[in-house]
PDB file of C-alpha atoms in Angstrom:
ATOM      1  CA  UNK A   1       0.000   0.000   0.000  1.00 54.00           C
ATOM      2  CA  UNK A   2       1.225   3.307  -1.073  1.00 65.00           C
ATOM      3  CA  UNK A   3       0.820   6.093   1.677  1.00 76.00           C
ATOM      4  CA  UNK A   4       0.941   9.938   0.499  1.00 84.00           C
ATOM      5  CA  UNK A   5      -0.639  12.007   2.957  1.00 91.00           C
ATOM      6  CA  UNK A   6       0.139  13.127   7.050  1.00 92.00           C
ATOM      7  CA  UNK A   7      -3.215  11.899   7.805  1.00 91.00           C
ATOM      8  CA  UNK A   8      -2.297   8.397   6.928  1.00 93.00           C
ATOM      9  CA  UNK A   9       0.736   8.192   9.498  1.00 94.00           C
ATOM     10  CA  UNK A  10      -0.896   5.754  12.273  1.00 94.00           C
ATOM     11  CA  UNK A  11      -1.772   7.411  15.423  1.00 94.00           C
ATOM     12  CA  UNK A  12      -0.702   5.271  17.511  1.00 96.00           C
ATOM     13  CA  UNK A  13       2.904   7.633  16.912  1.00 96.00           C
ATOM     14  CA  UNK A  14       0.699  10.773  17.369  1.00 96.00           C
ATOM     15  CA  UNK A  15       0.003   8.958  20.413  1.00 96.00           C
ATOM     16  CA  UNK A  16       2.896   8.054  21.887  1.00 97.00           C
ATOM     17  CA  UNK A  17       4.708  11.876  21.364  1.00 97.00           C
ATOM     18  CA  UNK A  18       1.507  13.568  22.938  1.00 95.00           C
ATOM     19  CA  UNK A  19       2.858  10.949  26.563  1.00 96.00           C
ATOM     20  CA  UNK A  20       6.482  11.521  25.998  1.00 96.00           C
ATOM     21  CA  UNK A  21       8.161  13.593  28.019  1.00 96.00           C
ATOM     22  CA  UNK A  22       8.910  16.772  27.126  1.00 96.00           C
ATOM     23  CA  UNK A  23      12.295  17.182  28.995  1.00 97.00           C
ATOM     24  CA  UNK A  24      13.103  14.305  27.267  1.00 97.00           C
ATOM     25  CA  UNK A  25      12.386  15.201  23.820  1.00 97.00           C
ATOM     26  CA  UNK A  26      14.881  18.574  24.647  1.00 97.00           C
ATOM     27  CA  UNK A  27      17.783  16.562  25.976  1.00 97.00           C
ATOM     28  CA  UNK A  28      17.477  14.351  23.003  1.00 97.00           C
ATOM     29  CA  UNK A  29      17.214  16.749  20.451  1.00 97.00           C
ATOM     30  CA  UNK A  30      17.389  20.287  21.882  1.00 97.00           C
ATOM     31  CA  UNK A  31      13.777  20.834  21.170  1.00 97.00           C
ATOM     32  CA  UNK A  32      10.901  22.187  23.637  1.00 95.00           C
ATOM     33  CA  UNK A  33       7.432  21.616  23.190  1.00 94.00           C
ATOM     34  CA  UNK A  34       4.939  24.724  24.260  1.00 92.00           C
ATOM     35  CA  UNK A  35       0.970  23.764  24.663  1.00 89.00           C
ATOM     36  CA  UNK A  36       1.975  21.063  22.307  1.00 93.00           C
ATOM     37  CA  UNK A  37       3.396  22.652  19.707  1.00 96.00           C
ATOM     38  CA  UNK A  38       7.167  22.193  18.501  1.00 97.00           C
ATOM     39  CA  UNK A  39       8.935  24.216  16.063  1.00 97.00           C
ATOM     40  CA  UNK A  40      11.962  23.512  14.731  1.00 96.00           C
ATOM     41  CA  UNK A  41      14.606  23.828  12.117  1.00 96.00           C
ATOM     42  CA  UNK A  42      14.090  21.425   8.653  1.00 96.00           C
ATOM     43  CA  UNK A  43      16.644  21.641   6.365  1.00 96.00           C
ATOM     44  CA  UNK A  44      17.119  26.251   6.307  1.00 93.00           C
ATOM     45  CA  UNK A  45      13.131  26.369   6.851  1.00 94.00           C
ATOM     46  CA  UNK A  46      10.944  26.297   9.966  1.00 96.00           C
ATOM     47  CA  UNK A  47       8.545  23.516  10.444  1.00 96.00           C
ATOM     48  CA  UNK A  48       5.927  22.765  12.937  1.00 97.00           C
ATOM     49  CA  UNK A  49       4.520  19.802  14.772  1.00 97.00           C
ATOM     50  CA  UNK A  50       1.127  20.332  16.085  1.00 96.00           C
ATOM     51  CA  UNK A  51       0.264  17.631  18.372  1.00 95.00           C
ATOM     52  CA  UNK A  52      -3.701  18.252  18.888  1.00 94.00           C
ATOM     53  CA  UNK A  53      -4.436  18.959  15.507  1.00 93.00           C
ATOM     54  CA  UNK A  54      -1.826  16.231  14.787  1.00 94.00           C
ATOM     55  CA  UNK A  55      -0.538  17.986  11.813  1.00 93.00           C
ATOM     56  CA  UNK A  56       2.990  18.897  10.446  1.00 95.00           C
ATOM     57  CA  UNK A  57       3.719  21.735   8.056  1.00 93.00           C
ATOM     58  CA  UNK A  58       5.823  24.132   7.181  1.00 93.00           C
ATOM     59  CA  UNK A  59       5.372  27.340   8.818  1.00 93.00           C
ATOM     60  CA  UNK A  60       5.679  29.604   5.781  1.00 91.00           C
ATOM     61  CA  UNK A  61       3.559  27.344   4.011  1.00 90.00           C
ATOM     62  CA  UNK A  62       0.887  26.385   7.042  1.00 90.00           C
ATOM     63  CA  UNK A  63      -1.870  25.089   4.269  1.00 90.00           C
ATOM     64  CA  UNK A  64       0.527  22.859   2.062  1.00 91.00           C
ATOM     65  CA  UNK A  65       0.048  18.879   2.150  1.00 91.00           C
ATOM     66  CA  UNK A  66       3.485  18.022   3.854  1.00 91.00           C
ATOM     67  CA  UNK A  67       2.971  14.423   2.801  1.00 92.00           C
ATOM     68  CA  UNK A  68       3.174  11.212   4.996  1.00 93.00           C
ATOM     69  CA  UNK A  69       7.187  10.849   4.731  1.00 92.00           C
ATOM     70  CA  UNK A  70       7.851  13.956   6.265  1.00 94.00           C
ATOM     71  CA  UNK A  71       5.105  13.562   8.779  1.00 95.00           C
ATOM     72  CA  UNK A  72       6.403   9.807   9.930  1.00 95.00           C
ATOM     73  CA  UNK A  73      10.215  10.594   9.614  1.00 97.00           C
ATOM     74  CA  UNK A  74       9.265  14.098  11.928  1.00 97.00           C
ATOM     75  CA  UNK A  75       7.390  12.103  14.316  1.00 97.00           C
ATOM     76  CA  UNK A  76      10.532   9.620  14.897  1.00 97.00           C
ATOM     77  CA  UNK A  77      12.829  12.090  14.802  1.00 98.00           C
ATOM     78  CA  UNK A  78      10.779  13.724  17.683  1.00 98.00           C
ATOM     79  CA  UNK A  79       9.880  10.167  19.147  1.00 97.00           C
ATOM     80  CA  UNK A  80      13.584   8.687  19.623  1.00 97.00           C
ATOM     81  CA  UNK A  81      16.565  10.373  18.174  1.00 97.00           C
ATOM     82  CA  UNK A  82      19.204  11.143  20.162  1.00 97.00           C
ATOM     83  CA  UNK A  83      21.658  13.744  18.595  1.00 97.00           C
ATOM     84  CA  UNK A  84      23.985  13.260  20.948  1.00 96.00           C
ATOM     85  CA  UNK A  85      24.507   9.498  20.116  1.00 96.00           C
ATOM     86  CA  UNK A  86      25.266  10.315  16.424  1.00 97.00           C
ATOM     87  CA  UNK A  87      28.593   9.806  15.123  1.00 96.00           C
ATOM     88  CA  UNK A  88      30.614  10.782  11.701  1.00 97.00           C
ATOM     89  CA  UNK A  89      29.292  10.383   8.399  1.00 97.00           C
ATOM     90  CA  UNK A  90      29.119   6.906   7.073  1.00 97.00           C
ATOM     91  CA  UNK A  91      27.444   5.156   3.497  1.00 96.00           C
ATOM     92  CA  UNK A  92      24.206   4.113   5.009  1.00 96.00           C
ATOM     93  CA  UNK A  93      25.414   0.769   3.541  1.00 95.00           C
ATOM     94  CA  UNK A  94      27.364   0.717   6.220  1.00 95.00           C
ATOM     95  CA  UNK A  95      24.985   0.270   8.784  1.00 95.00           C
ATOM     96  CA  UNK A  96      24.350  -3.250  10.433  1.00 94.00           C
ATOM     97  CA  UNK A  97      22.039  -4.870   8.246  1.00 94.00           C
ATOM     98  CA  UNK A  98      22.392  -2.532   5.306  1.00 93.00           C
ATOM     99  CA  UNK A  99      24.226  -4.863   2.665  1.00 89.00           C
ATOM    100  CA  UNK A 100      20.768  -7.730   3.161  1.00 90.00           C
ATOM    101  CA  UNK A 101      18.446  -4.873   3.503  1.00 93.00           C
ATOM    102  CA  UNK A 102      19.463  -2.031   0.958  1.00 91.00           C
ATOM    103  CA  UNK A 103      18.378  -3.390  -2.842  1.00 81.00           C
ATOM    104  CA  UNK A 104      19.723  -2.167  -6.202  1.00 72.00           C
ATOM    105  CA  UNK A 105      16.429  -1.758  -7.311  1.00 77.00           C
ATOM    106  CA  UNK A 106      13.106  -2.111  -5.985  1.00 76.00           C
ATOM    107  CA  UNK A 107      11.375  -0.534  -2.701  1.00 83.00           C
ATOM    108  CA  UNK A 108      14.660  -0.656  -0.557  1.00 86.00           C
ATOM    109  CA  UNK A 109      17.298   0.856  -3.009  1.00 92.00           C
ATOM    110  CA  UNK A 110      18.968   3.774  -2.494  1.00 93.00           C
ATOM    111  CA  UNK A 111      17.197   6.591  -3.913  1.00 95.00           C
ATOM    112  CA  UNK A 112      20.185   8.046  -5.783  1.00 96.00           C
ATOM    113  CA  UNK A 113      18.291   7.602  -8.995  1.00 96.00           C
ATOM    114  CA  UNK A 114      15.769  10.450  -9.237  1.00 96.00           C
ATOM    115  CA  UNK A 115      18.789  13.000  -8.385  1.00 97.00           C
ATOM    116  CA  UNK A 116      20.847  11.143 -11.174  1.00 97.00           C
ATOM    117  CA  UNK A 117      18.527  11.951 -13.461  1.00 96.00           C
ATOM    118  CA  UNK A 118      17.783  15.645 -12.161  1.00 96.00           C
ATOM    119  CA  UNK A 119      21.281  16.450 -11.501  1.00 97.00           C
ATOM    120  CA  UNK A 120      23.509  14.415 -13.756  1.00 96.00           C
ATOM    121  CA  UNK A 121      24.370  16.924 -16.013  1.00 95.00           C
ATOM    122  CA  UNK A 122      23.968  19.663 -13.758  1.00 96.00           C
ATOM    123  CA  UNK A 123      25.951  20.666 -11.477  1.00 97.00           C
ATOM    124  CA  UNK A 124      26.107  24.508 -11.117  1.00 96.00           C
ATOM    125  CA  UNK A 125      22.145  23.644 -10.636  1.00 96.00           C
ATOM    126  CA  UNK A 126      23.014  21.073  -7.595  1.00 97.00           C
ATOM    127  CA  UNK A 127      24.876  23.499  -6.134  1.00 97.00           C
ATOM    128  CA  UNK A 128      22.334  26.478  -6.135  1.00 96.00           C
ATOM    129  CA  UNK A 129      19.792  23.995  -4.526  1.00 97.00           C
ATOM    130  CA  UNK A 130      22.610  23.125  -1.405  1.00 97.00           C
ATOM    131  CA  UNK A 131      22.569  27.251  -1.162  1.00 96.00           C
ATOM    132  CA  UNK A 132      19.008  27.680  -1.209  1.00 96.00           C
ATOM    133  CA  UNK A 133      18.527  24.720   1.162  1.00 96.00           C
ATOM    134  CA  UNK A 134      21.702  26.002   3.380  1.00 96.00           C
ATOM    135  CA  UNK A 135      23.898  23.204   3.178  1.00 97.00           C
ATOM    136  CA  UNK A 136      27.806  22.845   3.773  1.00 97.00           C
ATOM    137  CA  UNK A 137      29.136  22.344   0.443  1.00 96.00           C
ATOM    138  CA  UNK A 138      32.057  18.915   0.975  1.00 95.00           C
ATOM    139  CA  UNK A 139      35.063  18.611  -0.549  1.00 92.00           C
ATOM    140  CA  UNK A 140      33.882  14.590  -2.488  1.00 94.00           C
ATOM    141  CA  UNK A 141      32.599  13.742  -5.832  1.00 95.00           C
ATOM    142  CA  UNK A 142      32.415  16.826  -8.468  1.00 97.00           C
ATOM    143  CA  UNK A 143      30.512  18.418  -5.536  1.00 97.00           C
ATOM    144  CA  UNK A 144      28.889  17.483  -2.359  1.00 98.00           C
ATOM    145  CA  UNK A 145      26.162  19.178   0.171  1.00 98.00           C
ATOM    146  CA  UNK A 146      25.800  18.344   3.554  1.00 98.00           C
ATOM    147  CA  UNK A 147      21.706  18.985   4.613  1.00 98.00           C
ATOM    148  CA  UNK A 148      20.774  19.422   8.171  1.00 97.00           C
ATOM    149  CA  UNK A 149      17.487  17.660   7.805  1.00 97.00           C
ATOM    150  CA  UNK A 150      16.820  18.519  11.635  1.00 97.00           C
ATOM    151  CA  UNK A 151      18.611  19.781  14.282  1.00 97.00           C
ATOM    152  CA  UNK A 152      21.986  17.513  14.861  1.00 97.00           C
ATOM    153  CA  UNK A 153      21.179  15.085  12.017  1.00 98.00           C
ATOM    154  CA  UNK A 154      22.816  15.899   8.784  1.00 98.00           C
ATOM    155  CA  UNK A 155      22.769  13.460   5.740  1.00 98.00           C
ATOM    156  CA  UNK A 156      25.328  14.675   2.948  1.00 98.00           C
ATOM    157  CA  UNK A 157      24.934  14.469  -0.706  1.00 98.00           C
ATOM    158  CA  UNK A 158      27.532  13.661  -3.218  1.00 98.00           C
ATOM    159  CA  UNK A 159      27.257  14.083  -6.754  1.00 98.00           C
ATOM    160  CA  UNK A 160      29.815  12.967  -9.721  1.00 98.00           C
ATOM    161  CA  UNK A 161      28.475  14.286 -12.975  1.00 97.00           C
ATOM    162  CA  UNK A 162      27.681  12.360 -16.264  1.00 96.00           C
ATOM    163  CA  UNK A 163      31.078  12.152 -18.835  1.00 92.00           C
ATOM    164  CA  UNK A 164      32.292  10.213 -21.977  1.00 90.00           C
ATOM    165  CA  UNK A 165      33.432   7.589 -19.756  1.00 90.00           C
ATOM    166  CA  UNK A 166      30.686   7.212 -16.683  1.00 93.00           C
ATOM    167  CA  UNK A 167      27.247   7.769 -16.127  1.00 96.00           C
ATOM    168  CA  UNK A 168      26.264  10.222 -12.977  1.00 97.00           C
ATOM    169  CA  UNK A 169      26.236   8.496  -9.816  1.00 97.00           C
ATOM    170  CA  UNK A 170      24.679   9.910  -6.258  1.00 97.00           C
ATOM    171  CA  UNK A 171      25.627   8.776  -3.107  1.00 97.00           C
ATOM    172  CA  UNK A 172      24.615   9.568   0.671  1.00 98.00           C
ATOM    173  CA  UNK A 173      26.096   9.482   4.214  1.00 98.00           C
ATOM    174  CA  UNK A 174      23.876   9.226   7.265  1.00 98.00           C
ATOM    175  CA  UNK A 175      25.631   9.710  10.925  1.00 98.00           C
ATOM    176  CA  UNK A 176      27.139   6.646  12.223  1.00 97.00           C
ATOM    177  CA  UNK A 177      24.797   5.340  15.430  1.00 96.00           C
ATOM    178  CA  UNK A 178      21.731   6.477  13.741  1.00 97.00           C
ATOM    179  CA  UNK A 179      20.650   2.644  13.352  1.00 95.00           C
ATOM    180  CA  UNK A 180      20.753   2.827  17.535  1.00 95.00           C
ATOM    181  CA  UNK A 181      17.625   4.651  17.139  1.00 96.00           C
ATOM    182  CA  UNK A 182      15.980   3.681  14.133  1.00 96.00           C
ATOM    183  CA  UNK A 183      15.104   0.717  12.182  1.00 95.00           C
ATOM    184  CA  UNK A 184      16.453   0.954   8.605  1.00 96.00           C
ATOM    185  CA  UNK A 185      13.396   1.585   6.834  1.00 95.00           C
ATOM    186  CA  UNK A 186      13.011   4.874   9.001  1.00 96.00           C
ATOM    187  CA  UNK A 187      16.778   5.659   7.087  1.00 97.00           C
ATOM    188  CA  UNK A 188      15.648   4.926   3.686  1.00 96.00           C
ATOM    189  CA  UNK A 189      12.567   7.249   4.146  1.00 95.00           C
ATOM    190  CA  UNK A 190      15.169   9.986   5.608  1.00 97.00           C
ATOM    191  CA  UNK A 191      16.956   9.577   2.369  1.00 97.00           C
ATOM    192  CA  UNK A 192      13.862   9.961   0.551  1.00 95.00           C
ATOM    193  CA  UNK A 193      13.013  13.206   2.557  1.00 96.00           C
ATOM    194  CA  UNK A 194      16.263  14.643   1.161  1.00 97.00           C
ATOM    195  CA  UNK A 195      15.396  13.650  -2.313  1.00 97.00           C
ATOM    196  CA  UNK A 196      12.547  14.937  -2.338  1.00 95.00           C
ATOM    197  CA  UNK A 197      13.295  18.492  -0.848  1.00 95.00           C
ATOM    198  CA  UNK A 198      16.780  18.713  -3.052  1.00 97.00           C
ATOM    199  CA  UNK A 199      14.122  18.209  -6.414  1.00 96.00           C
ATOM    200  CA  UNK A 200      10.748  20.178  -5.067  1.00 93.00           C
ATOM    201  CA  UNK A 201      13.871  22.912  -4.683  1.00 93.00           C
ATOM    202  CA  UNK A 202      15.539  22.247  -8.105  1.00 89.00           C
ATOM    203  CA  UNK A 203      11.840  22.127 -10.033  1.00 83.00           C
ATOM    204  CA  UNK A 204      11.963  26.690 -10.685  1.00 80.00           C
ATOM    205  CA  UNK A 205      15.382  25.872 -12.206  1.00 79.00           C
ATOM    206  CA  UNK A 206      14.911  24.327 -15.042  1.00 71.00           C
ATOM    207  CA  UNK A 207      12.614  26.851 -16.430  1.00 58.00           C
TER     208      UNK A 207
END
């Protein structure tokens, strides 16, 4: 089953953040809830949980459909990641149980395609989307943009353009540890949220 909207994230996670504790949510991630509301950094943007309408948007966009991958991927962010037990950039094939669970193709592969295609040949345009977005530009690949998705977890971006020789190719680091708190589907749909930010972002450029 295919899930698009915020609505369709189960409650039970709506749930379970309205009981957590809120000191606990701020150690973790630096973030305090007021009358059950949290606002917070996402990628160079503010977004906004709202925990009795059970809604997440963007605040300079409050009416816009923020999908159910940002929604879920907020709500576990919120729910059990611990900055502070995040280590240095790694492949996200890397983590324990990547190599059986990570596919070449299929539901679990590595979404480097869709920014293969966007980007391939376009790298002056993959670099205006890291400085509209905010990100650290890297020193790998023909270029490279580190995101800060939320606060204190940063997935980077590396991009090696089309030539004669080699097609483009895309790759990703996550923080080390971040399997600690999350299962790996809950990193493949982080990857996903990057993807699609880097080409909602990228969409006014090619006009």
């Amino acid at each position: 089953m295919l899930y698009n909207r915020c609505a369709e994230v189960d409650a039970k996670f709506w749930r379970d953040l309205a009981q957590a504790d809120p000191e606990d949510i701020f150690r973790r991630t630096g973030i305090r809830r007021h009358e059950n509301v949290c606002r917070f950094s996402f990628f160079n943007q503010e977004a906004v949980v709202d925990l009795d309408g059970q809604r997440v948007f963007r605040a300079a966009a409050t009416e816009e459909e923020p999908g159910f991958r940002l929604c879920l991927i907020t709500l576990l962010y919120l729910l059990s990641a611990d900055t502070a037990g995040l280590g240095p950039p790694v492949s996200p094939l890397e983590l324990p149980g990547a190599t059986l669970f990570f596919q070449s193709r299929g539901p679990h592969a590595v979404p480097s395609a869709p920014l293969e295609d966007r980007f391939g040949h376009d790298l002056d345009g993959f670099l205006e989307v890291g400085r509209r977005l905010g990100a650290e530009r890297r020193a790998s690949g023909d270029g490279a943009l580190a995101f800060q998705v939320f606060p204190g977890l940063t997935v980077e971006v590396i991009l090696w353009v089309a030539d004669d020789e080699f097609p483009a190719q895309v790759s990703f680091t996550v923080p080390s540890g971040l399997d600690r708190f999350w299962q790996l589907d809950a990193v493949l749909g982080l990857m996903g949220l990057v993807v699609k930010e880097l080409l909602r972002t990228g969409a006014p450029l090619l006009g």
